mmCIF file of C-alpha atoms in Angstrom:
data_model
loop_
_atom_site.group_PDB
_atom_site.id
_atom_site.type_symbol
_atom_site.label_atom_id
_atom_site.label_comp_id
_atom_site.label_asym_id
_atom_site.label_seq_id
_atom_site.Cartn_x
_atom_site.Cartn_y
_atom_site.Cartn_z
ATOM 1 C CA MET N 864 114.696 103.139 97.086
ATOM 2 C CA SER N 865 113.680 99.630 98.141
ATOM 3 C CA ILE N 866 110.599 97.912 99.392
ATOM 4 C CA ILE N 867 111.988 94.929 101.283
ATOM 5 C CA VAL N 868 109.388 92.166 101.360
ATOM 6 C CA LEU N 869 109.825 89.384 103.907
ATOM 7 C CA ILE N 870 108.046 86.123 103.061
ATOM 8 C CA GLY N 871 108.095 82.854 104.990
ATOM 9 C CA ALA N 872 106.265 80.393 107.162
ATOM 10 C CA SER N 873 105.200 81.092 110.727
ATOM 11 C CA GLY N 874 108.218 81.074 112.988
ATOM 12 C CA SER N 875 110.672 81.848 110.184
ATOM 13 C CA GLY N 876 111.684 85.115 111.827
ATOM 14 C CA LYS N 877 109.863 87.684 109.689
ATOM 15 C CA SER N 878 108.730 89.823 112.635
ATOM 16 C CA THR N 879 112.052 89.506 114.449
ATOM 17 C CA ILE N 880 113.961 90.556 111.318
ATOM 18 C CA GLY N 881 111.464 93.384 110.889
ATOM 19 C CA HIS N 882 112.235 94.702 114.369
ATOM 20 C CA ILE N 883 115.963 94.624 113.589
ATOM 21 C CA LEU N 884 115.338 96.511 110.321
ATOM 22 C CA GLU N 885 113.425 99.131 112.320
ATOM 23 C CA GLU N 886 116.361 99.457 114.727
ATOM 24 C CA GLU N 887 118.496 100.144 111.621
ATOM 25 C CA GLY N 888 116.133 102.975 110.597
ATOM 26 C CA ILE N 889 114.077 101.039 108.031
ATOM 27 C CA PRO N 890 110.379 101.418 108.903
ATOM 28 C CA GLN N 891 107.616 98.904 108.357
ATOM 29 C CA LEU N 892 104.761 99.474 105.970
ATOM 30 C CA ILE N 893 101.657 99.057 108.140
ATOM 31 C CA SER N 894 98.942 96.966 106.519
ATOM 32 C CA PHE N 895 95.215 97.170 107.078
ATOM 33 C CA THR N 896 92.881 94.427 108.204
ATOM 34 C CA THR N 897 89.167 93.939 108.629
ATOM 35 C CA ARG N 898 89.565 91.521 111.543
ATOM 36 C CA GLU N 899 88.809 92.619 115.068
ATOM 37 C CA MET N 900 91.538 94.341 117.050
ATOM 38 C CA ARG N 901 93.149 92.007 119.591
ATOM 39 C CA VAL N 902 94.021 92.947 123.159
ATOM 40 C CA GLY N 903 97.214 95.003 123.169
ATOM 41 C CA GLU N 904 97.061 95.950 119.474
ATOM 42 C CA LYS N 905 96.996 99.586 118.426
ATOM 43 C CA HIS N 906 95.464 101.169 115.341
ATOM 44 C CA GLY N 907 98.183 102.557 113.088
ATOM 45 C CA VAL N 908 100.907 100.590 114.867
ATOM 46 C CA ASP N 909 100.000 96.927 114.426
ATOM 47 C CA TYR N 910 97.450 97.424 111.633
ATOM 48 C CA TYR N 911 95.030 99.965 110.322
ATOM 49 C CA PHE N 912 91.744 98.443 111.459
ATOM 50 C CA VAL N 913 88.975 99.107 108.941
ATOM 51 C CA ASP N 914 85.576 97.605 108.196
ATOM 52 C CA LYS N 915 84.845 95.334 105.228
ATOM 53 C CA LYS N 916 82.529 97.829 103.543
ATOM 54 C CA THR N 917 85.316 100.428 103.456
ATOM 55 C CA VAL N 918 87.643 97.959 101.750
ATOM 56 C CA GLU N 919 85.005 96.696 99.325
ATOM 57 C CA ASP N 920 84.003 100.242 98.334
ATOM 58 C CA ILE N 921 87.501 101.704 97.918
ATOM 59 C CA ASP N 922 88.979 102.349 94.467
ATOM 60 C CA SER N 923 91.376 99.484 93.667
ATOM 61 C CA GLU N 924 94.090 101.982 92.697
ATOM 62 C CA LEU N 925 94.236 103.050 96.345
ATOM 63 C CA ILE N 926 95.313 99.548 97.419
ATOM 64 C CA SER N 927 98.792 98.224 96.569
ATOM 65 C CA GLU N 928 98.096 94.658 97.652
ATOM 66 C CA ILE N 929 95.205 92.748 99.205
ATOM 67 C CA SER N 930 94.346 89.203 100.189
ATOM 68 C CA GLU N 931 91.597 87.449 102.071
ATOM 69 C CA TYR N 932 92.390 85.090 104.920
ATOM 70 C CA ASN N 933 89.954 83.436 107.294
ATOM 71 C CA GLY N 934 87.089 85.695 106.150
ATOM 72 C CA ASN N 935 89.011 88.945 106.617
ATOM 73 C CA TYR N 936 90.861 91.262 104.275
ATOM 74 C CA TYR N 937 94.509 92.126 104.752
ATOM 75 C CA GLY N 938 96.212 94.644 102.531
ATOM 76 C CA LEU N 939 98.331 97.695 102.026
ATOM 77 C CA PHE N 940 97.061 101.147 101.185
ATOM 78 C CA THR N 941 98.992 102.814 98.368
ATOM 79 C CA SER N 942 99.174 106.000 100.459
ATOM 80 C CA GLU N 943 101.096 104.073 103.145
ATOM 81 C CA VAL N 944 103.702 103.021 100.575
ATOM 82 C CA LEU N 945 104.044 106.452 98.958
ATOM 83 C CA ASP N 946 104.136 108.368 102.253
ATOM 84 C CA LYS N 947 106.836 106.145 103.757
ATOM 85 C CA LEU N 948 108.935 106.104 100.570
ATOM 86 C CA ASN N 949 108.686 109.890 100.501
ATOM 87 C CA ASP N 950 110.271 109.996 103.972
ATOM 88 C CA TYR N 951 112.632 106.983 103.863
ATOM 89 C CA GLU N 952 115.009 105.421 101.343
ATOM 90 C CA ASP N 953 114.020 101.857 102.307
ATOM 91 C CA VAL N 954 110.946 100.311 103.914
ATOM 92 C CA TYR N 955 109.963 96.757 104.714
ATOM 93 C CA PHE N 956 106.776 94.755 104.570
ATOM 94 C CA ILE N 957 105.861 91.306 105.871
ATOM 95 C CA SER N 958 103.688 89.502 103.358
ATOM 96 C CA ASN N 959 102.733 86.228 101.773
ATOM 97 C CA SER N 960 103.717 85.239 98.243
ATOM 98 C CA ASP N 961 100.517 86.563 96.699
ATOM 99 C CA GLY N 962 100.977 89.960 98.338
ATOM 100 C CA ALA N 963 104.609 90.049 97.225
ATOM 101 C CA ARG N 964 103.539 89.354 93.627
ATOM 102 C CA GLN N 965 101.045 92.211 93.767
ATOM 103 C CA LEU N 966 103.715 94.587 95.077
ATOM 104 C CA VAL N 967 106.145 93.509 92.341
ATOM 105 C CA GLU N 968 103.453 94.250 89.745
ATOM 106 C CA MET N 969 102.812 97.697 91.193
ATOM 107 C CA TYR N 970 106.447 98.643 92.000
ATOM 108 C CA PRO N 971 108.546 96.412 89.698
ATOM 109 C CA ASP N 972 111.825 98.302 90.113
ATOM 110 C CA ASP N 973 111.597 98.832 93.865
ATOM 111 C CA VAL N 974 110.618 95.491 95.439
ATOM 112 C CA LYS N 975 113.251 93.108 96.802
ATOM 113 C CA CYS N 976 111.739 89.852 98.042
ATOM 114 C CA PHE N 977 113.393 87.688 100.673
ATOM 115 C CA TRP N 978 111.999 84.242 101.377
ATOM 116 C CA LEU N 979 112.987 83.009 104.828
ATOM 117 C CA SER N 980 113.450 79.279 104.346
ATOM 118 C CA ILE N 981 112.873 77.168 107.463
ATOM 119 C CA ASN N 982 112.370 73.460 108.087
ATOM 120 C CA ILE N 983 109.296 72.129 109.872
ATOM 121 C CA ASP N 984 111.156 71.110 113.041
ATOM 122 C CA GLU N 985 112.676 74.568 113.532
ATOM 123 C CA MET N 986 109.330 76.171 112.656
ATOM 124 C CA ALA N 987 107.545 74.128 115.344
ATOM 125 C CA ASN N 988 110.294 74.806 117.917
ATOM 126 C CA ARG N 989 110.132 78.561 117.399
ATOM 127 C CA MET N 990 106.335 78.614 117.634
ATOM 128 C CA LYS N 991 106.509 76.599 120.884
ATOM 129 C CA LYS N 992 109.080 79.032 122.305
ATOM 130 C CA ARG N 993 106.836 82.004 121.557
ATOM 131 C CA GLY N 994 103.902 80.290 123.285
ATOM 132 C CA ASP N 995 101.709 79.125 120.405
ATOM 133 C CA SER N 996 99.244 76.360 121.291
ATOM 134 C CA ASN N 997 99.732 72.864 119.859
ATOM 135 C CA ASP N 998 96.534 73.296 117.806
ATOM 136 C CA ASN N 999 97.814 76.584 116.377
ATOM 137 C CA ILE N 1000 101.214 75.046 115.589
ATOM 138 C CA LEU N 1001 99.589 72.122 113.778
ATOM 139 C CA SER N 1002 97.270 74.462 111.876
ATOM 140 C CA ARG N 1003 100.126 76.721 110.774
ATOM 141 C CA ILE N 1004 102.334 73.790 109.743
ATOM 142 C CA THR N 1005 99.461 72.334 107.720
ATOM 143 C CA HIS N 1006 98.884 75.723 106.086
ATOM 144 C CA ALA N 1007 102.594 76.074 105.312
ATOM 145 C CA MET N 1008 102.707 72.628 103.730
ATOM 146 C CA THR N 1009 99.669 73.275 101.517
ATOM 147 C CA THR N 1010 100.940 76.649 100.296
ATOM 148 C CA ASP N 1011 104.363 77.769 99.089
ATOM 149 C CA GLU N 1012 105.517 78.931 102.537
ATOM 150 C CA LEU N 1013 107.860 75.949 103.003
ATOM 151 C CA PHE N 1014 108.993 75.479 99.427
ATOM 152 C CA GLY N 1015 109.405 78.982 98.061
ATOM 153 C CA PRO N 1016 107.028 81.117 96.034
ATOM 154 C CA GLU N 1017 106.512 80.042 92.435
ATOM 155 C CA GLY N 1018 106.749 82.652 89.704
ATOM 156 C CA LEU N 1019 108.428 85.223 91.929
ATOM 157 C CA ASP N 1020 112.049 86.344 91.924
ATOM 158 C CA TYR N 1021 113.407 86.285 95.449
ATOM 159 C CA GLU N 1022 116.539 85.849 97.512
ATOM 160 C CA ILE N 1023 116.618 82.707 99.640
ATOM 161 C CA ILE N 1024 117.621 83.347 103.230
ATOM 162 C CA ASP N 1025 118.320 80.348 105.484
ATOM 163 C CA ALA N 1026 116.140 81.029 108.531
ATOM 164 C CA ASN N 1027 117.248 77.874 110.369
ATOM 165 C CA GLY N 1028 120.264 79.656 111.881
ATOM 166 C CA GLN N 1029 120.665 82.415 114.423
ATOM 167 C CA ILE N 1030 118.562 85.497 113.772
ATOM 168 C CA ASP N 1031 121.589 87.831 113.612
ATOM 169 C CA MET N 1032 123.013 85.645 110.830
ATOM 170 C CA VAL N 1033 119.678 85.851 108.986
ATOM 171 C CA PHE N 1034 119.720 89.658 109.294
ATOM 172 C CA ARG N 1035 123.310 89.832 107.954
ATOM 173 C CA GLN N 1036 122.297 87.709 104.949
ATOM 174 C CA ILE N 1037 119.523 90.172 104.117
ATOM 175 C CA LYS N 1038 121.668 93.265 104.751
ATOM 176 C CA ASP N 1039 124.422 91.897 102.487
ATOM 177 C CA LYS N 1040 121.942 91.670 99.594
ATOM 178 C CA LEU N 1041 120.582 95.200 99.868
#
């Protein structure tokens, strides 16, 4: 049983690798958020959309990991983890370093963290290709440089995956370490 946690800067390939894992029969753990649903998003597919009061009032034991970003909560309900692990041998989750640390604390024997290392030039190129605005690219690069997204999470055991190459090579690197 493994909880595969993908960590990395914007454009490092976390979502793309996640889709490949799903094609291989490894489902994603769906997180919750208190932000507004965007056009095209679906409850229970992209996120579980909940209000802030629900999150603030819930027993902390019912949440496996939580963080606040831009005034909204993002997290993972413990029931999501337990239900998926009851049905599947392996699952994956896209997170930041803080979320990964929380999951390691809660499931120390089951979490395998993979940090997708990417350089700034490749990060910017990938975000341009997917249609991000220049302002968004600059904001995400600045965020990555002021956090551990570009340099690896401190105090967390993880496998380093070179995300500067082709995405199929990145997937093979992860699969080889499972």
